[in-house]
Short mmCIF file of C-alpha atoms in Angstrom, two decimals:
data_model
loop_
_atom_site.label_atom_id
_atom_site.label_comp_id
_atom_site.label_asym_id
_atom_site.label_seq_id
_atom_site.Cartn_x
_atom_site.Cartn_y
_atom_site.Cartn_z
CA MET Q 34 0.31 -0.04 0.05
CA THR Q 35 1.51 3.40 -1.21
CA ALA Q 36 2.32 5.98 1.97
CA ALA Q 37 -0.24 8.78 1.47
CA CYS Q 38 2.13 11.10 2.63
CA ARG Q 39 5.72 11.89 3.22
CA GLU Q 40 6.85 13.13 6.08
CA SER Q 41 10.63 14.64 7.97
CA SER Q 42 11.65 17.27 10.48
CA MET Q 43 13.79 20.22 10.63
CA LEU Q 44 15.08 23.10 12.32
CA PHE Q 45 14.72 26.31 11.30
CA ALA Q 46 15.64 30.16 12.70
CA ALA Q 47 13.98 31.54 15.56
CA ALA Q 48 13.86 35.34 15.74
CA ASP Q 49 16.60 35.26 18.38
CA GLY Q 50 18.75 32.75 16.56
CA SER Q 51 17.82 30.02 18.44
CA GLU Q 52 16.68 26.47 16.73
CA LEU Q 53 12.67 25.80 16.63
CA PRO Q 54 11.39 22.32 14.98
CA MET Q 55 9.43 22.21 12.46
CA LEU Q 56 7.54 18.93 10.73
CA VAL Q 57 6.77 18.71 7.37
CA PHE Q 58 4.29 16.66 5.65
CA GLU Q 59 3.54 16.28 2.17
CA PRO Q 60 1.93 14.03 -0.84
CA ALA Q 61 3.16 11.03 -1.38
CA ASP Q 62 5.80 10.67 -4.25
CA GLY Q 63 4.98 12.06 -7.56
CA THR Q 64 1.99 13.98 -6.40
CA ARG Q 65 2.70 17.86 -6.77
CA PRO Q 66 0.62 19.98 -3.79
CA GLN Q 67 -2.10 22.19 -4.63
CA ALA Q 68 -1.96 24.63 -1.64
CA GLY Q 69 -0.05 25.04 1.30
CA VAL Q 70 -0.69 25.41 5.58
CA VAL Q 71 1.40 25.76 8.66
CA TRP Q 72 0.05 25.20 12.07
CA PHE Q 73 1.07 26.88 15.26
CA HIS Q 74 0.07 25.05 17.94
CA GLY Q 75 -1.93 25.44 21.60
CA GLY Q 76 -0.78 25.80 25.19
CA ALA Q 77 -0.93 28.97 26.72
CA LEU Q 78 2.16 29.76 24.92
CA ARG Q 79 3.84 27.81 27.86
CA GLU Q 80 3.30 24.28 26.43
CA GLY Q 81 2.23 22.04 23.84
CA SER Q 82 4.92 20.89 20.61
CA PRO Q 83 4.32 20.87 16.52
CA ASP Q 84 3.50 16.84 17.34
CA GLY Q 85 -0.26 18.44 18.83
CA LEU Q 86 -1.04 19.20 15.17
CA ALA Q 87 0.94 16.32 13.24
CA PRO Q 88 -2.66 14.29 12.46
CA HIS Q 89 -4.25 17.23 10.78
CA CYS Q 90 -0.90 17.98 8.72
CA ARG Q 91 -0.81 14.02 7.71
CA LYS Q 92 -4.35 14.25 6.94
CA LEU Q 93 -4.37 17.32 4.88
CA ALA Q 94 -1.31 16.09 3.18
CA SER Q 95 -3.08 12.74 1.81
CA ARG Q 96 -5.41 15.27 0.27
CA GLY Q 97 -3.08 17.24 -1.68
CA ILE Q 98 -2.05 20.10 0.76
CA PHE Q 99 1.68 20.58 1.74
CA ALA Q 100 1.32 20.85 5.86
CA GLY Q 101 3.88 21.91 8.37
CA SER Q 102 3.61 22.34 12.21
CA ALA Q 103 5.77 24.68 13.35
CA GLY Q 104 7.49 25.48 16.97
CA TYR Q 105 7.59 28.68 18.59
CA ARG Q 106 9.61 29.57 22.02
CA LEU Q 107 7.22 29.43 24.81
CA LEU Q 108 6.88 31.69 27.62
CA GLY Q 109 9.40 30.94 30.24
CA ARG Q 110 11.39 28.71 27.90
CA GLY Q 111 13.03 31.17 25.32
CA ALA Q 112 10.15 33.69 25.16
CA ALA Q 113 9.85 36.77 27.19
CA SER Q 114 6.81 38.19 26.01
CA ILE Q 115 4.05 37.27 23.48
CA ASP Q 116 5.96 39.49 21.35
CA ASP Q 117 8.47 37.02 21.19
CA CYS Q 118 6.09 34.14 20.02
CA ILE Q 119 4.62 36.81 17.45
CA ALA Q 120 8.09 36.88 15.99
CA ASP Q 121 8.89 33.15 15.63
CA VAL Q 122 5.73 32.94 14.16
CA ARG Q 123 6.82 34.98 11.24
CA CYS Q 124 10.01 33.10 10.75
CA ALA Q 125 8.31 30.06 10.55
CA VAL Q 126 6.04 31.69 8.04
CA GLU Q 127 8.65 33.05 5.91
CA GLN Q 128 11.06 29.09 6.52
CA PHE Q 129 7.73 27.19 5.31
CA ALA Q 130 7.28 29.68 1.88
CA ARG Q 131 10.89 28.76 1.29
CA LEU Q 132 10.10 25.38 1.56
CA ALA Q 133 6.75 25.59 -0.41
CA ALA Q 134 8.83 27.41 -3.16
CA MET Q 135 10.86 24.59 -3.76
CA ARG Q 136 7.32 22.52 -4.51
CA GLY Q 137 6.16 25.46 -7.01
CA LEU Q 138 3.79 26.61 -4.18
CA GLU Q 139 4.31 30.35 -3.84
CA ALA Q 140 2.68 33.26 -1.47
CA PRO Q 141 -1.02 33.05 -3.30
CA HIS Q 142 -1.03 29.40 -2.25
CA LEU Q 143 -0.16 29.59 1.32
CA ALA Q 144 -2.10 29.75 4.60
CA SER Q 145 -1.24 29.81 7.87
CA GLY Q 146 -3.33 28.67 11.21
CA GLY Q 147 -3.45 26.81 14.34
CA SER Q 148 -5.13 25.62 17.57
CA SER Q 149 -6.03 28.32 20.69
CA ALA Q 150 -3.22 30.21 21.41
CA GLY Q 151 -1.60 29.03 18.01
CA ALA Q 152 -4.18 30.38 16.31
CA HIS Q 153 -4.11 33.80 17.93
CA LEU Q 154 -0.48 33.82 17.18
CA ALA Q 155 -1.13 33.21 13.38
CA LEU Q 156 -4.05 35.21 12.99
CA ALA Q 157 -1.85 37.96 14.83
CA ALA Q 158 0.72 37.82 12.57
CA ALA Q 159 -1.08 37.66 9.35
CA MET Q 160 -3.22 40.52 10.24
CA THR Q 161 -0.34 43.19 11.24
CA PRO Q 162 2.75 44.46 9.90
CA PRO Q 163 6.26 43.52 11.63
CA GLU Q 164 7.68 46.14 14.00
CA SER Q 165 10.29 47.14 11.27
CA THR Q 166 8.11 48.03 8.52
CA THR Q 167 4.72 49.15 7.11
CA ALA Q 168 4.26 46.09 5.06
CA PRO Q 169 1.42 43.71 5.29
CA GLY Q 170 2.32 40.82 7.69
CA PRO Q 171 3.95 37.57 6.37
CA GLY Q 172 3.04 36.35 3.09
CA ILE Q 173 -0.19 34.56 3.59
CA ALA Q 174 -3.41 33.98 1.45
CA ALA Q 175 -5.75 32.62 4.00
CA VAL Q 176 -5.77 31.42 7.54
CA VAL Q 177 -7.64 28.91 9.32
CA ALA Q 178 -8.00 28.93 12.82
CA LEU Q 179 -9.10 26.56 15.19
CA ASN Q 180 -11.15 27.22 18.55
CA PRO Q 181 -8.53 30.71 18.57
CA ALA Q 182 -8.27 32.92 21.51
CA GLY Q 183 -7.73 36.33 22.14
CA LEU Q 184 -10.70 37.59 19.78
CA ASN Q 185 -11.70 40.58 21.85
CA LEU Q 186 -9.39 41.18 24.88
CA ARG Q 187 -10.91 44.30 25.28
CA SER Q 188 -14.38 42.63 26.67
CA ILE Q 189 -12.30 40.95 29.73
CA GLU Q 190 -12.57 42.39 33.13
CA PRO Q 191 -9.87 44.80 33.74
CA ALA Q 192 -8.34 42.86 36.84
CA ALA Q 193 -8.25 39.74 34.33
CA GLN Q 194 -6.18 41.95 31.26
CA ARG Q 195 -4.38 42.57 34.15
CA ARG Q 196 -3.29 39.08 35.41
CA LEU Q 197 -3.33 38.21 31.61
CA GLU Q 198 -0.18 41.49 30.66
CA GLN Q 199 1.66 39.62 33.52
CA GLN Q 200 0.94 36.42 31.99
CA VAL Q 201 2.12 37.04 28.76
CA GLY Q 202 5.08 39.35 29.52
CA ILE Q 203 3.35 42.86 28.35
CA ALA Q 204 3.25 46.09 30.56
CA ALA Q 205 0.16 46.98 31.92
CA GLY Q 206 -2.15 48.37 30.02
CA ARG Q 207 -0.92 46.66 26.68
CA LEU Q 208 -3.26 43.80 26.39
CA THR Q 209 -5.81 45.09 23.95
CA GLU Q 210 -2.47 45.71 21.57
CA TYR Q 211 -3.20 42.10 20.84
CA SER Q 212 -7.08 41.88 20.68
CA LEU Q 213 -7.60 40.55 17.30
CA ILE Q 214 -10.83 42.41 16.47
CA GLU Q 215 -8.95 45.86 16.83
CA PHE Q 216 -7.36 44.46 13.62
CA ALA Q 217 -10.09 43.92 11.72
CA ARG Q 218 -10.01 46.20 8.39
CA PRO Q 219 -10.37 46.10 4.76
CA GLY Q 220 -7.76 43.63 2.98
CA ASN Q 221 -7.37 40.92 6.02
CA PRO Q 222 -6.85 37.88 4.63
CA PRO Q 223 -9.57 35.21 3.82
CA MET Q 224 -10.07 33.26 7.09
CA GLN Q 225 -11.93 30.37 8.27
CA ILE Q 226 -12.61 29.42 11.82
CA HIS Q 227 -13.49 26.53 13.86
CA HIS Q 228 -14.91 26.71 16.90
CA GLY Q 229 -17.04 24.54 19.72
CA THR Q 230 -20.55 26.07 20.61
CA ARG Q 231 -19.80 25.34 24.43
CA ASP Q 232 -15.92 26.66 24.23
CA GLU Q 233 -14.93 27.63 27.99
CA VAL Q 234 -12.08 29.59 27.11
CA GLU Q 235 -13.18 31.64 24.47
CA PRO Q 236 -17.14 31.59 24.10
CA ILE Q 237 -18.77 31.16 20.73
CA ASP Q 238 -20.77 34.62 21.26
CA GLY Q 239 -17.38 36.68 21.05
CA VAL Q 240 -16.48 34.76 17.58
CA ARG Q 241 -19.51 35.61 16.25
CA GLN Q 242 -19.00 38.82 16.81
CA PHE Q 243 -15.34 39.14 15.54
CA ARG Q 244 -16.78 37.17 12.20
CA ASP Q 245 -19.26 39.64 11.99
CA VAL Q 246 -16.84 42.67 12.53
CA MET Q 247 -14.47 41.05 9.91
CA VAL Q 248 -17.22 40.68 7.53
CA ARG Q 249 -18.48 44.44 7.81
CA SER Q 250 -14.81 45.40 7.09
CA GLY Q 251 -15.33 43.72 3.72
CA ASN Q 252 -13.22 40.57 4.55
CA GLU Q 253 -14.25 36.74 3.95
CA CYS Q 254 -14.15 35.33 7.52
CA THR Q 255 -16.67 32.15 7.83
CA LEU Q 256 -17.66 30.73 11.27
CA VAL Q 257 -17.69 26.30 11.49
CA GLU Q 258 -19.34 25.89 14.61
CA TYR Q 259 -19.96 22.89 16.20
CA ASP Q 260 -22.91 22.35 18.60
CA HIS Q 261 -22.29 21.66 22.07
CA ALA Q 262 -18.09 21.21 21.57
CA GLY Q 263 -15.58 22.41 24.24
CA HIS Q 264 -12.32 24.08 23.62
CA GLY Q 265 -9.76 21.58 21.91
CA PHE Q 266 -12.79 19.58 20.22
CA HIS Q 267 -10.47 19.35 16.60
CA TYR Q 268 -8.13 16.54 18.19
CA PRO Q 269 -8.74 12.83 17.42
CA GLY Q 270 -10.80 11.12 19.56
CA VAL Q 271 -12.30 14.42 21.43
CA GLY Q 272 -15.95 14.65 20.36
CA GLY Q 273 -15.65 12.69 17.22
CA HIS Q 274 -15.39 16.19 15.14
CA PHE Q 275 -11.95 15.30 13.71
CA ASP Q 276 -12.81 14.28 10.30
CA ASP Q 277 -15.44 17.17 9.97
CA VAL Q 278 -12.81 19.97 10.53
CA ILE Q 279 -10.46 18.24 8.55
CA ASP Q 280 -12.57 18.18 5.29
CA ALA Q 281 -13.60 21.41 5.99
CA THR Q 282 -10.61 23.08 6.41
CA ALA Q 283 -9.13 20.82 2.69
CA LEU Q 284 -12.63 22.48 0.91
CA PHE Q 285 -11.31 25.77 2.15
CA LEU Q 286 -7.58 25.87 1.24
CA LEU Q 287 -8.49 23.98 -2.20
CA ASP Q 288 -11.67 26.18 -3.21
CA ARG Q 289 -9.72 29.58 -1.90
CA ILE Q 290 -5.56 29.32 -2.93
CA ALA Q 291 -5.05 26.08 -4.73
CA THR Q 292 -2.78 26.39 -8.08
CA THR Q 293 -4.97 25.48 -11.18
#
């Protein structure tokens, strides 16, 4: 039986010059990928690894999509603040784009995404420019977010905002600078969000509000809701939604950014 995909691993340079892991999954020998996506794991910026989204990459690669799962420095383990995490995500996207180009995929055919905190990092990097330039964020044509966190940080109670600022290593009063709803403006990349209606970390009402603001700004933002599903519902063996998430993600990527 022919393998559905090929798997490999590598190291890439983080923003501080240290090395971080990236897992790479591509269609079986002789099959040219039609689109690409690089994922970032969840874990509240303090835990997790690229292995967490390997099952998603494996399934997508079997459907003709070049997929990667990349690490980033974690808080307390190389990252001083969320800014370091976002900087590493930009580096990972750039490295993934170089790998994709070797396989015939350019920026218009590439997406980023992630789960929970990783989805927040991917969205923040795609929706905002790097500090050193006014150019758009990394060359990404779409974003897929699995139960993203931090969509509307302004809605959090002030005391909780201060605690969260301390947890992610930023100065008091800066939390709303990382609130994704504040970045909604014309020209944001197309997005597909997967979210459970019983998510205990990011309630569904806030996700719907983010979707509505994005659409009013003239962007494509599709929210796929999963009834009664909680946070992390998209992993294999959790709630039975893994295949549904993969199906919808593959359809979105192949419909929006695939090569012709």
